[in-house]
C-alpha cells in the first residue's frame, strides 16, 4: 500500500521545519526565497496534496488548537514547562496546517474549559493541569486531550512522576540520607498526589519521618520552603523538590542559611530543565519528556486517534553534584 505524503514528509525532504513548510504551502507567513524553492521542489517530487482532514479542521472545525492551562492566576502561563508544551504542540499542528493559541483557565471557574472547547475557531484543546471539576463539565463531544491524569472521558498523557520520584528518593536514601523532606506541588494537582504517595512509601519503607511542605512550582516558594524545613526539622539531611525550579529555589534558600549542599543537605529536583546542570552545585534530578508527552496529546486531538485512557512516559534519574 502506497502511503500518501504528508506536510511533515515535505518538510523533511526540503530540509526545513514543519512550520516553514506550512507557511510556504499555505502562502501565509514569512519564508526565505531559498526555503520557498526547496519546499516547492519537495511538493513536486513527492506529489504532495494538502491533507483533506487538516483542511476540514481549518475550515469547519476550527483554525487552531488551544493549549489551555488551568491555574490560580495567569502567571501559570509563564512557567517554562508551559512553553515546552506550546512548542511541541505547535510543531505537531504545523505539520497539519493548523495554528496554536495559548489560554489560561482560572482554577475557580471549572466551566471555562467547556466554553473554550466549543469556542469559535477552536478545533481542539490540549489541556495542562486537568482537574476533575473541569472535566466533569465537559461534553463528551469535546475534542480534548489532557497532559496529566484526567478521566476516562478524555485521553491523558503524562510523565510517570510516581516512578521518577521513587527513583530520586531511593537514591537519596541509598546514599545515606535518613531525614528527607519534600517540597510538593499544589495539593489540587493529581501529579502532586502521585509524587507524594511515592515519598510517603519510601519514607515508610525506611522508617523515616514524613516531612512534607507544599509548593507552587516557583523558585520563590522553593527558597521559602527551605527556610521552613530547616526551622521545623533542623536535622534534615536531604530535600526533594517536585520541580527543578523549586529545587533551585531550595538551593538558594539553603545557601542563605549557610547550609552546605551536599555536605549538610542534599537537594534533588524533578524535570531536568536546561538550567539543572548549570546550577552550583549541579542539580540531581529526574527527566520529564515534556515534548514527547505534548506531541502525543496534540496528535490525539488533531488526528482523533483512539488511545488508552492514560499513557505514561518514563522518567530517568540524573545524578549530579547536589545529591
PDB file of C-alpha atoms in Angstrom:
ATOM      1  CA  UNK A   1       0.000   0.000   0.000  1.00  0.00           C
ATOM      2  CA  UNK A   2       1.400   3.395  -1.030  1.00  0.00           C
ATOM      3  CA  UNK A   3       1.417   5.956   1.778  1.00  0.00           C
ATOM      4  CA  UNK A   4       0.141   9.442   0.970  1.00  0.00           C
ATOM      5  CA  UNK A   5       2.876  12.036   1.581  1.00  0.00           C
ATOM      6  CA  UNK A   6       2.259  14.472   4.423  1.00  0.00           C
ATOM      7  CA  UNK A   7       3.422  18.001   5.100  1.00  0.00           C
ATOM      8  CA  UNK A   8       5.959  16.540   7.543  1.00  0.00           C
ATOM      9  CA  UNK A   9       7.382  14.488   4.647  1.00  0.00           C
ATOM     10  CA  UNK A  10       7.630  17.664   2.569  1.00  0.00           C
ATOM     11  CA  UNK A  11       9.493  19.436   5.395  1.00  0.00           C
ATOM     12  CA  UNK A  12      11.982  16.576   5.773  1.00  0.00           C
ATOM     13  CA  UNK A  13      12.528  16.315   2.015  1.00  0.00           C
ATOM     14  CA  UNK A  14      13.127  20.072   1.778  1.00  0.00           C
ATOM     15  CA  UNK A  15      15.287  20.213   4.893  1.00  0.00           C
ATOM     16  CA  UNK A  16      13.120  22.834   6.606  1.00  0.00           C
ATOM     17  CA  UNK A  17      10.959  22.891   9.729  1.00  0.00           C
ATOM     18  CA  UNK A  18       7.296  21.796   9.537  1.00  0.00           C
ATOM     19  CA  UNK A  19       6.298  25.374  10.385  1.00  0.00           C
ATOM     20  CA  UNK A  20       8.266  26.752   7.435  1.00  0.00           C
ATOM     21  CA  UNK A  21       6.825  24.133   5.082  1.00  0.00           C
ATOM     22  CA  UNK A  22       3.336  25.018   6.291  1.00  0.00           C
ATOM     23  CA  UNK A  23       3.877  28.748   5.653  1.00  0.00           C
ATOM     24  CA  UNK A  24       5.148  28.104   2.148  1.00  0.00           C
ATOM     25  CA  UNK A  25       2.394  25.645   1.178  1.00  0.00           C
ATOM     26  CA  UNK A  26      -0.394  27.777   2.652  1.00  0.00           C
ATOM     27  CA  UNK A  27       1.036  31.016   1.306  1.00  0.00           C
ATOM     28  CA  UNK A  28       0.741  32.621   4.746  1.00  0.00           C
ATOM     29  CA  UNK A  29       3.696  33.899   6.745  1.00  0.00           C
ATOM     30  CA  UNK A  30       7.373  34.639   6.064  1.00  0.00           C
ATOM     31  CA  UNK A  31       9.877  32.294   4.423  1.00  0.00           C
ATOM     32  CA  UNK A  32      13.143  32.894   2.595  1.00  0.00           C
ATOM     33  CA  UNK A  33      13.324  32.558  -1.199  1.00  0.00           C
ATOM     34  CA  UNK A  34      15.579  29.522  -0.780  1.00  0.00           C
ATOM     35  CA  UNK A  35      13.110  27.851   1.597  1.00  0.00           C
ATOM     36  CA  UNK A  36      10.270  28.520  -0.818  1.00  0.00           C
ATOM     37  CA  UNK A  37      12.262  26.997  -3.676  1.00  0.00           C
ATOM     38  CA  UNK A  38      13.127  23.870  -1.684  1.00  0.00           C
ATOM     39  CA  UNK A  39       9.592  23.359  -0.414  1.00  0.00           C
ATOM     40  CA  UNK A  40       8.147  23.821  -3.907  1.00  0.00           C
ATOM     41  CA  UNK A  41      10.595  21.250  -5.236  1.00  0.00           C
ATOM     42  CA  UNK A  42       9.702  18.824  -2.430  1.00  0.00           C
ATOM     43  CA  UNK A  43       5.975  19.230  -3.131  1.00  0.00           C
ATOM     44  CA  UNK A  44       6.587  18.420  -6.790  1.00  0.00           C
ATOM     45  CA  UNK A  45       8.928  15.499  -6.034  1.00  0.00           C
ATOM     46  CA  UNK A  46       6.570  13.873  -3.548  1.00  0.00           C
ATOM     47  CA  UNK A  47       3.293  14.712  -5.249  1.00  0.00           C
ATOM     48  CA  UNK A  48       2.043  16.270  -2.023  1.00  0.00           C
ATOM     49  CA  UNK A  49      -1.592  17.372  -1.809  1.00  0.00           C
ATOM     50  CA  UNK A  50      -2.748  19.270   1.336  1.00  0.00           C
ATOM     51  CA  UNK A  51      -4.384  16.840   3.742  1.00  0.00           C
ATOM     52  CA  UNK A  52      -8.164  16.897   3.398  1.00  0.00           C
ATOM     53  CA  UNK A  53      -8.717  16.195   7.090  1.00  0.00           C
ATOM     54  CA  UNK A  54      -6.484  19.068   8.099  1.00  0.00           C
ATOM     55  CA  UNK A  55      -8.236  21.371   5.631  1.00  0.00           C
ATOM     56  CA  UNK A  56     -11.588  20.306   7.039  1.00  0.00           C
ATOM     57  CA  UNK A  57     -10.378  21.106  10.531  1.00  0.00           C
ATOM     58  CA  UNK A  58      -9.137  24.506   9.444  1.00  0.00           C
ATOM     59  CA  UNK A  59     -12.292  25.469   7.553  1.00  0.00           C
ATOM     60  CA  UNK A  60     -15.054  23.802   9.558  1.00  0.00           C
ATOM     61  CA  UNK A  61     -13.768  22.518  12.896  1.00  0.00           C
ATOM     62  CA  UNK A  62     -11.550  25.432  13.881  1.00  0.00           C
ATOM     63  CA  UNK A  63      -8.451  27.208  12.674  1.00  0.00           C
ATOM     64  CA  UNK A  64      -6.351  26.405  15.718  1.00  0.00           C
ATOM     65  CA  UNK A  65      -5.771  24.015  18.591  1.00  0.00           C
ATOM     66  CA  UNK A  66      -5.758  25.599  22.055  1.00  0.00           C
ATOM     67  CA  UNK A  67      -3.150  24.851  24.701  1.00  0.00           C
ATOM     68  CA  UNK A  68      -5.190  25.575  27.829  1.00  0.00           C
ATOM     69  CA  UNK A  69      -3.553  25.765  31.257  1.00  0.00           C
ATOM     70  CA  UNK A  70      -5.567  25.599  34.480  1.00  0.00           C
ATOM     71  CA  UNK A  71      -4.090  27.648  37.301  1.00  0.00           C
ATOM     72  CA  UNK A  72      -4.793  30.074  40.096  1.00  0.00           C
ATOM     73  CA  UNK A  73      -3.533  33.125  38.173  1.00  0.00           C
ATOM     74  CA  UNK A  74      -2.413  33.936  34.602  1.00  0.00           C
ATOM     75  CA  UNK A  75       1.179  33.723  35.876  1.00  0.00           C
ATOM     76  CA  UNK A  76       0.963  29.967  35.297  1.00  0.00           C
ATOM     77  CA  UNK A  77       1.420  30.699  31.579  1.00  0.00           C
ATOM     78  CA  UNK A  78       4.981  31.921  32.207  1.00  0.00           C
ATOM     79  CA  UNK A  79       6.140  28.551  33.562  1.00  0.00           C
ATOM     80  CA  UNK A  80       8.898  27.141  31.290  1.00  0.00           C
ATOM     81  CA  UNK A  81       7.000  23.840  31.309  1.00  0.00           C
ATOM     82  CA  UNK A  82       4.105  25.518  29.503  1.00  0.00           C
ATOM     83  CA  UNK A  83       6.484  26.957  26.921  1.00  0.00           C
ATOM     84  CA  UNK A  84       7.761  23.450  26.159  1.00  0.00           C
ATOM     85  CA  UNK A  85       4.190  22.176  25.752  1.00  0.00           C
ATOM     86  CA  UNK A  86       3.316  25.009  23.363  1.00  0.00           C
ATOM     87  CA  UNK A  87       6.438  24.468  21.258  1.00  0.00           C
ATOM     88  CA  UNK A  88       5.810  20.729  20.888  1.00  0.00           C
ATOM     89  CA  UNK A  89       2.130  21.280  20.125  1.00  0.00           C
ATOM     90  CA  UNK A  90       2.986  23.909  17.525  1.00  0.00           C
ATOM     91  CA  UNK A  91       5.293  21.510  15.710  1.00  0.00           C
ATOM     92  CA  UNK A  92       2.570  18.842  15.513  1.00  0.00           C
ATOM     93  CA  UNK A  93      -0.051  21.407  14.497  1.00  0.00           C
ATOM     94  CA  UNK A  94       2.146  22.962  11.798  1.00  0.00           C
ATOM     95  CA  UNK A  95       2.523  19.596  10.096  1.00  0.00           C
ATOM     96  CA  UNK A  96      -1.285  19.500   9.882  1.00  0.00           C
ATOM     97  CA  UNK A  97      -1.572  23.138   8.809  1.00  0.00           C
ATOM     98  CA  UNK A  98      -3.319  24.245  11.994  1.00  0.00           C
ATOM     99  CA  UNK A  99      -2.413  27.122  14.317  1.00  0.00           C
ATOM    100  CA  UNK A 100      -1.946  27.152  18.100  1.00  0.00           C
ATOM    101  CA  UNK A 101      -3.331  29.508  20.761  1.00  0.00           C
ATOM    102  CA  UNK A 102      -2.460  29.702  24.461  1.00  0.00           C
ATOM    103  CA  UNK A 103      -5.212  30.182  27.077  1.00  0.00           C
ATOM    104  CA  UNK A 104      -5.370  30.498  30.862  1.00  0.00           C
ATOM    105  CA  UNK A 105      -8.315  28.746  32.528  1.00  0.00           C
ATOM    106  CA  UNK A 106      -9.000  30.040  36.070  1.00  0.00           C
ATOM    107  CA  UNK A 107      -8.896  27.328  38.716  1.00  0.00           C
ATOM    108  CA  UNK A 108     -12.023  28.786  40.335  1.00  0.00           C
ATOM    109  CA  UNK A 109     -14.023  28.541  37.080  1.00  0.00           C
ATOM    110  CA  UNK A 110     -14.253  24.864  36.054  1.00  0.00           C
ATOM    111  CA  UNK A 111     -16.813  25.641  33.330  1.00  0.00           C
ATOM    112  CA  UNK A 112     -14.182  27.675  31.427  1.00  0.00           C
ATOM    113  CA  UNK A 113     -12.829  24.532  29.754  1.00  0.00           C
ATOM    114  CA  UNK A 114     -16.208  23.612  28.241  1.00  0.00           C
ATOM    115  CA  UNK A 115     -16.670  27.173  26.975  1.00  0.00           C
ATOM    116  CA  UNK A 116     -13.239  27.175  25.358  1.00  0.00           C
ATOM    117  CA  UNK A 117     -13.673  23.736  23.776  1.00  0.00           C
ATOM    118  CA  UNK A 118     -16.776  24.950  21.957  1.00  0.00           C
ATOM    119  CA  UNK A 119     -15.433  28.408  21.200  1.00  0.00           C
ATOM    120  CA  UNK A 120     -15.377  29.850  17.714  1.00  0.00           C
ATOM    121  CA  UNK A 121     -12.300  28.784  15.765  1.00  0.00           C
ATOM    122  CA  UNK A 122     -11.146  26.142  18.284  1.00  0.00           C
ATOM    123  CA  UNK A 123     -10.646  22.738  16.702  1.00  0.00           C
ATOM    124  CA  UNK A 124      -9.407  21.001  19.851  1.00  0.00           C
ATOM    125  CA  UNK A 125      -7.791  21.554  23.252  1.00  0.00           C
ATOM    126  CA  UNK A 126      -4.561  20.274  24.780  1.00  0.00           C
ATOM    127  CA  UNK A 127      -5.282  20.685  28.496  1.00  0.00           C
ATOM    128  CA  UNK A 128      -2.485  21.223  31.020  1.00  0.00           C
ATOM    129  CA  UNK A 129      -3.173  20.728  34.753  1.00  0.00           C
ATOM    130  CA  UNK A 130      -6.523  18.942  34.327  1.00  0.00           C
ATOM    131  CA  UNK A 131      -8.901  18.975  37.279  1.00  0.00           C
ATOM    132  CA  UNK A 132     -11.823  16.684  37.968  1.00  0.00           C
ATOM    133  CA  UNK A 133     -14.431  19.525  38.205  1.00  0.00           C
ATOM    134  CA  UNK A 134     -13.415  20.922  34.798  1.00  0.00           C
ATOM    135  CA  UNK A 135     -13.524  17.515  33.123  1.00  0.00           C
ATOM    136  CA  UNK A 136     -16.874  16.631  34.686  1.00  0.00           C
ATOM    137  CA  UNK A 137     -18.453  19.671  32.989  1.00  0.00           C
ATOM    138  CA  UNK A 138     -17.006  18.784  29.605  1.00  0.00           C
ATOM    139  CA  UNK A 139     -19.447  17.417  26.987  1.00  0.00           C
ATOM    140  CA  UNK A 140     -18.418  14.060  25.550  1.00  0.00           C
ATOM    141  CA  UNK A 141     -18.310  15.583  22.080  1.00  0.00           C
ATOM    142  CA  UNK A 142     -15.482  17.948  23.022  1.00  0.00           C
ATOM    143  CA  UNK A 143     -12.110  17.306  21.412  1.00  0.00           C
ATOM    144  CA  UNK A 144      -9.737  17.440  24.389  1.00  0.00           C
ATOM    145  CA  UNK A 145      -6.564  15.607  25.408  1.00  0.00           C
ATOM    146  CA  UNK A 146      -5.088  16.110  28.871  1.00  0.00           C
ATOM    147  CA  UNK A 147      -1.471  16.420  29.940  1.00  0.00           C
ATOM    148  CA  UNK A 148      -1.780  14.977  33.413  1.00  0.00           C
ATOM    149  CA  UNK A 149      -4.180  12.478  34.900  1.00  0.00           C
ATOM    150  CA  UNK A 150      -7.669  13.322  33.711  1.00  0.00           C
ATOM    151  CA  UNK A 151     -10.631  10.988  33.476  1.00  0.00           C
ATOM    152  CA  UNK A 152     -11.715   8.159  31.233  1.00  0.00           C
ATOM    153  CA  UNK A 153     -13.697  10.741  29.288  1.00  0.00           C
ATOM    154  CA  UNK A 154     -10.598  12.220  27.590  1.00  0.00           C
ATOM    155  CA  UNK A 155      -7.245  10.671  26.616  1.00  0.00           C
ATOM    156  CA  UNK A 156      -4.492  11.629  29.034  1.00  0.00           C
ATOM    157  CA  UNK A 157      -0.709  11.700  28.693  1.00  0.00           C
ATOM    158  CA  UNK A 158       1.819  12.325  31.450  1.00  0.00           C
ATOM    159  CA  UNK A 159       5.251  11.542  32.824  1.00  0.00           C
ATOM    160  CA  UNK A 160       5.393   8.720  35.376  1.00  0.00           C
ATOM    161  CA  UNK A 161       6.225  11.064  38.215  1.00  0.00           C
ATOM    162  CA  UNK A 162       5.442   8.395  40.802  1.00  0.00           C
ATOM    163  CA  UNK A 163       8.207   6.256  39.326  1.00  0.00           C
ATOM    164  CA  UNK A 164      10.521   9.218  38.845  1.00  0.00           C
ATOM    165  CA  UNK A 165      10.017  10.450  42.401  1.00  0.00           C
ATOM    166  CA  UNK A 166      10.657   6.940  43.730  1.00  0.00           C
ATOM    167  CA  UNK A 167      13.984   6.803  41.854  1.00  0.00           C
ATOM    168  CA  UNK A 168      15.175  10.101  43.299  1.00  0.00           C
ATOM    169  CA  UNK A 169      14.077   9.290  46.825  1.00  0.00           C
ATOM    170  CA  UNK A 170      15.644   5.821  46.800  1.00  0.00           C
ATOM    171  CA  UNK A 171      18.861   7.383  45.517  1.00  0.00           C
ATOM    172  CA  UNK A 172      18.856   9.837  48.424  1.00  0.00           C
ATOM    173  CA  UNK A 173      18.212   7.115  50.983  1.00  0.00           C
ATOM    174  CA  UNK A 174      20.711   4.799  49.310  1.00  0.00           C
ATOM    175  CA  UNK A 175      23.416   7.463  49.599  1.00  0.00           C
ATOM    176  CA  UNK A 176      22.937   7.555  53.382  1.00  0.00           C
ATOM    177  CA  UNK A 177      20.361  10.317  53.830  1.00  0.00           C
ATOM    178  CA  UNK A 178      17.944   9.446  56.608  1.00  0.00           C
ATOM    179  CA  UNK A 179      15.907  12.623  57.187  1.00  0.00           C
ATOM    180  CA  UNK A 180      14.441  13.536  53.802  1.00  0.00           C
ATOM    181  CA  UNK A 181      11.946  16.393  53.401  1.00  0.00           C
ATOM    182  CA  UNK A 182       9.800  17.018  50.327  1.00  0.00           C
ATOM    183  CA  UNK A 183       8.537  20.223  48.738  1.00  0.00           C
ATOM    184  CA  UNK A 184       5.426  19.064  46.860  1.00  0.00           C
ATOM    185  CA  UNK A 185       3.353  20.821  44.216  1.00  0.00           C
ATOM    186  CA  UNK A 186      -0.117  22.350  44.682  1.00  0.00           C
ATOM    187  CA  UNK A 187      -2.403  19.929  46.522  1.00  0.00           C
ATOM    188  CA  UNK A 188      -5.145  20.173  43.851  1.00  0.00           C
ATOM    189  CA  UNK A 189      -2.977  18.610  41.142  1.00  0.00           C
ATOM    190  CA  UNK A 190      -3.112  14.814  40.658  1.00  0.00           C
ATOM    191  CA  UNK A 191       0.592  14.798  39.749  1.00  0.00           C
ATOM    192  CA  UNK A 192       1.306  16.083  43.248  1.00  0.00           C
ATOM    193  CA  UNK A 193      -0.680  13.232  44.776  1.00  0.00           C
ATOM    194  CA  UNK A 194       1.281  10.590  42.884  1.00  0.00           C
ATOM    195  CA  UNK A 195       4.663  12.015  43.843  1.00  0.00           C
ATOM    196  CA  UNK A 196       3.633  12.462  47.484  1.00  0.00           C
ATOM    197  CA  UNK A 197       2.416   8.849  47.565  1.00  0.00           C
ATOM    198  CA  UNK A 198       5.862   7.766  46.378  1.00  0.00           C
ATOM    199  CA  UNK A 199       7.524   9.917  49.047  1.00  0.00           C
ATOM    200  CA  UNK A 200       5.378   8.509  51.829  1.00  0.00           C
ATOM    201  CA  UNK A 201       6.019   4.947  50.643  1.00  0.00           C
ATOM    202  CA  UNK A 202       9.804   5.366  50.565  1.00  0.00           C
ATOM    203  CA  UNK A 203       9.742   7.091  53.964  1.00  0.00           C
ATOM    204  CA  UNK A 204       7.671   4.250  55.414  1.00  0.00           C
ATOM    205  CA  UNK A 205       9.910   1.569  53.925  1.00  0.00           C
ATOM    206  CA  UNK A 206      12.977   3.163  55.506  1.00  0.00           C
ATOM    207  CA  UNK A 207      11.473   4.124  58.854  1.00  0.00           C
ATOM    208  CA  UNK A 208      11.760   7.841  58.150  1.00  0.00           C
ATOM    209  CA  UNK A 209       9.565  10.698  59.328  1.00  0.00           C
ATOM    210  CA  UNK A 210       7.295  12.410  56.790  1.00  0.00           C
ATOM    211  CA  UNK A 211       8.481  16.000  56.381  1.00  0.00           C
ATOM    212  CA  UNK A 212       6.182  17.492  53.780  1.00  0.00           C
ATOM    213  CA  UNK A 213       5.525  21.085  52.731  1.00  0.00           C
ATOM    214  CA  UNK A 214       3.604  22.232  49.668  1.00  0.00           C
ATOM    215  CA  UNK A 215       4.937  24.449  46.908  1.00  0.00           C
ATOM    216  CA  UNK A 216       3.715  26.155  43.752  1.00  0.00           C
ATOM    217  CA  UNK A 217       6.435  25.253  41.224  1.00  0.00           C
ATOM    218  CA  UNK A 218       8.259  28.590  41.679  1.00  0.00           C
ATOM    219  CA  UNK A 219      11.805  29.374  42.822  1.00  0.00           C
ATOM    220  CA  UNK A 220      10.497  31.879  45.368  1.00  0.00           C
ATOM    221  CA  UNK A 221       8.421  29.219  47.093  1.00  0.00           C
ATOM    222  CA  UNK A 222      11.375  26.835  46.967  1.00  0.00           C
ATOM    223  CA  UNK A 223      13.575  29.315  48.832  1.00  0.00           C
ATOM    224  CA  UNK A 224      10.868  29.928  51.440  1.00  0.00           C
ATOM    225  CA  UNK A 225      10.252  26.190  51.803  1.00  0.00           C
ATOM    226  CA  UNK A 226      13.938  25.590  52.528  1.00  0.00           C
ATOM    227  CA  UNK A 227      13.803  28.056  55.403  1.00  0.00           C
ATOM    228  CA  UNK A 228      10.590  26.482  56.686  1.00  0.00           C
ATOM    229  CA  UNK A 229      12.003  22.968  56.523  1.00  0.00           C
ATOM    230  CA  UNK A 230      15.205  23.800  58.372  1.00  0.00           C
ATOM    231  CA  UNK A 231      13.257  25.677  61.063  1.00  0.00           C
ATOM    232  CA  UNK A 232      10.807  22.788  61.623  1.00  0.00           C
ATOM    233  CA  UNK A 233      13.270  19.911  61.184  1.00  0.00           C
ATOM    234  CA  UNK A 234      16.856  21.141  61.784  1.00  0.00           C
ATOM    235  CA  UNK A 235      18.336  17.660  61.296  1.00  0.00           C
ATOM    236  CA  UNK A 236      17.029  17.369  57.716  1.00  0.00           C
ATOM    237  CA  UNK A 237      19.809  16.000  55.513  1.00  0.00           C
ATOM    238  CA  UNK A 238      18.053  15.929  52.116  1.00  0.00           C
ATOM    239  CA  UNK A 239      15.303  17.836  50.296  1.00  0.00           C
ATOM    240  CA  UNK A 240      13.402  16.519  47.273  1.00  0.00           C
ATOM    241  CA  UNK A 241      11.505  19.215  45.366  1.00  0.00           C
ATOM    242  CA  UNK A 242       8.775  18.413  42.868  1.00  0.00           C
ATOM    243  CA  UNK A 243      10.083  20.623  40.072  1.00  0.00           C
ATOM    244  CA  UNK A 244      13.583  21.839  39.239  1.00  0.00           C
ATOM    245  CA  UNK A 245      12.614  25.499  39.567  1.00  0.00           C
ATOM    246  CA  UNK A 246      11.550  24.754  43.130  1.00  0.00           C
ATOM    247  CA  UNK A 247      14.774  22.829  43.757  1.00  0.00           C
ATOM    248  CA  UNK A 248      16.834  25.771  42.512  1.00  0.00           C
ATOM    249  CA  UNK A 249      14.937  27.935  44.988  1.00  0.00           C
ATOM    250  CA  UNK A 250      15.731  25.414  47.735  1.00  0.00           C
ATOM    251  CA  UNK A 251      19.429  25.683  46.862  1.00  0.00           C
ATOM    252  CA  UNK A 252      19.205  29.458  47.166  1.00  0.00           C
ATOM    253  CA  UNK A 253      17.312  29.280  50.459  1.00  0.00           C
ATOM    254  CA  UNK A 254      19.831  26.856  51.973  1.00  0.00           C
ATOM    255  CA  UNK A 255      22.715  28.989  50.761  1.00  0.00           C
ATOM    256  CA  UNK A 256      21.156  31.962  52.563  1.00  0.00           C
ATOM    257  CA  UNK A 257      21.092  29.922  55.779  1.00  0.00           C
ATOM    258  CA  UNK A 258      24.739  28.975  55.424  1.00  0.00           C
ATOM    259  CA  UNK A 259      23.887  25.313  54.801  1.00  0.00           C
ATOM    260  CA  UNK A 260      26.385  23.393  52.693  1.00  0.00           C
ATOM    261  CA  UNK A 261      24.990  21.415  49.731  1.00  0.00           C
ATOM    262  CA  UNK A 262      25.525  18.500  49.526  1.00  0.00           C
ATOM    263  CA  UNK A 263      27.733  18.317  52.627  1.00  0.00           C
ATOM    264  CA  UNK A 264      24.982  19.137  55.127  1.00  0.00           C
ATOM    265  CA  UNK A 265      21.869  18.727  52.979  1.00  0.00           C
ATOM    266  CA  UNK A 266      21.457  17.020  49.613  1.00  0.00           C
ATOM    267  CA  UNK A 267      18.984  18.542  47.135  1.00  0.00           C
ATOM    268  CA  UNK A 268      17.187  16.900  44.221  1.00  0.00           C
ATOM    269  CA  UNK A 269      14.514  18.072  41.794  1.00  0.00           C
ATOM    270  CA  UNK A 270      12.276  16.808  39.027  1.00  0.00           C
ATOM    271  CA  UNK A 271      12.150  17.728  35.283  1.00  0.00           C
ATOM    272  CA  UNK A 272      15.841  18.026  34.282  1.00  0.00           C
ATOM    273  CA  UNK A 273      15.358  21.509  32.837  1.00  0.00           C
ATOM    274  CA  UNK A 274      18.147  23.190  30.885  1.00  0.00           C
ATOM    275  CA  UNK A 275      19.353  25.089  33.971  1.00  0.00           C
ATOM    276  CA  UNK A 276      19.675  21.969  36.149  1.00  0.00           C
ATOM    277  CA  UNK A 277      23.276  21.109  35.159  1.00  0.00           C
ATOM    278  CA  UNK A 278      24.267  24.801  35.306  1.00  0.00           C
ATOM    279  CA  UNK A 279      23.409  25.390  38.967  1.00  0.00           C
ATOM    280  CA  UNK A 280      26.100  25.327  41.625  1.00  0.00           C
ATOM    281  CA  UNK A 281      26.209  22.583  42.666  1.00  0.00           C
ATOM    282  CA  UNK A 282      24.725  20.957  39.550  1.00  0.00           C
ATOM    283  CA  UNK A 283      21.265  19.621  40.338  1.00  0.00           C
ATOM    284  CA  UNK A 284      20.428  15.945  40.719  1.00  0.00           C
ATOM    285  CA  UNK A 285      17.014  15.381  39.179  1.00  0.00           C
ATOM    286  CA  UNK A 286      14.917  13.063  37.035  1.00  0.00           C
ATOM    287  CA  UNK A 287      13.769  13.578  33.471  1.00  0.00           C
ATOM    288  CA  UNK A 288      10.400  14.744  32.203  1.00  0.00           C
ATOM    289  CA  UNK A 289       9.925  14.151  28.433  1.00  0.00           C
ATOM    290  CA  UNK A 290       7.536  17.107  28.090  1.00  0.00           C
ATOM    291  CA  UNK A 291       7.915  17.421  24.327  1.00  0.00           C
ATOM    292  CA  UNK A 292       7.076  13.753  23.781  1.00  0.00           C
ATOM    293  CA  UNK A 293       4.077  13.933  26.125  1.00  0.00           C
ATOM    294  CA  UNK A 294       2.738  17.103  24.474  1.00  0.00           C
ATOM    295  CA  UNK A 295       3.252  15.791  20.950  1.00  0.00           C
ATOM    296  CA  UNK A 296       1.195  12.689  21.695  1.00  0.00           C
ATOM    297  CA  UNK A 297      -1.559  14.778  23.274  1.00  0.00           C
ATOM    298  CA  UNK A 298      -1.672  17.153  20.291  1.00  0.00           C
ATOM    299  CA  UNK A 299      -1.757  14.266  17.811  1.00  0.00           C
ATOM    300  CA  UNK A 300      -4.589  12.632  19.756  1.00  0.00           C
ATOM    301  CA  UNK A 301      -6.653  15.818  19.437  1.00  0.00           C
ATOM    302  CA  UNK A 302      -5.864  16.633  15.818  1.00  0.00           C
ATOM    303  CA  UNK A 303      -5.977  13.105  14.420  1.00  0.00           C
ATOM    304  CA  UNK A 304      -8.787  11.813  16.645  1.00  0.00           C
ATOM    305  CA  UNK A 305      -6.677   8.783  17.368  1.00  0.00           C
ATOM    306  CA  UNK A 306      -8.134   6.062  19.610  1.00  0.00           C
ATOM    307  CA  UNK A 307      -5.858   5.872  22.655  1.00  0.00           C
ATOM    308  CA  UNK A 308      -5.792   4.287  26.085  1.00  0.00           C
ATOM    309  CA  UNK A 309      -7.268   6.425  28.903  1.00  0.00           C
ATOM    310  CA  UNK A 310      -3.794   7.153  30.306  1.00  0.00           C
ATOM    311  CA  UNK A 311      -0.377   6.901  28.658  1.00  0.00           C
ATOM    312  CA  UNK A 312       2.623   7.337  30.968  1.00  0.00           C
ATOM    313  CA  UNK A 313       6.152   8.183  29.815  1.00  0.00           C
ATOM    314  CA  UNK A 314       9.237   7.018  31.693  1.00  0.00           C
ATOM    315  CA  UNK A 315      11.283   9.303  33.924  1.00  0.00           C
ATOM    316  CA  UNK A 316      15.022   8.632  34.354  1.00  0.00           C
ATOM    317  CA  UNK A 317      17.269   9.571  37.279  1.00  0.00           C
ATOM    318  CA  UNK A 318      20.095  12.024  36.521  1.00  0.00           C
ATOM    319  CA  UNK A 319      22.706  12.135  39.315  1.00  0.00           C
ATOM    320  CA  UNK A 320      24.755  15.312  39.694  1.00  0.00           C
ATOM    321  CA  UNK A 321      26.717  17.047  42.467  1.00  0.00           C
ATOM    322  CA  UNK A 322      23.800  18.346  44.603  1.00  0.00           C
ATOM    323  CA  UNK A 323      22.986  14.814  45.792  1.00  0.00           C
TER     324      UNK A 323
END
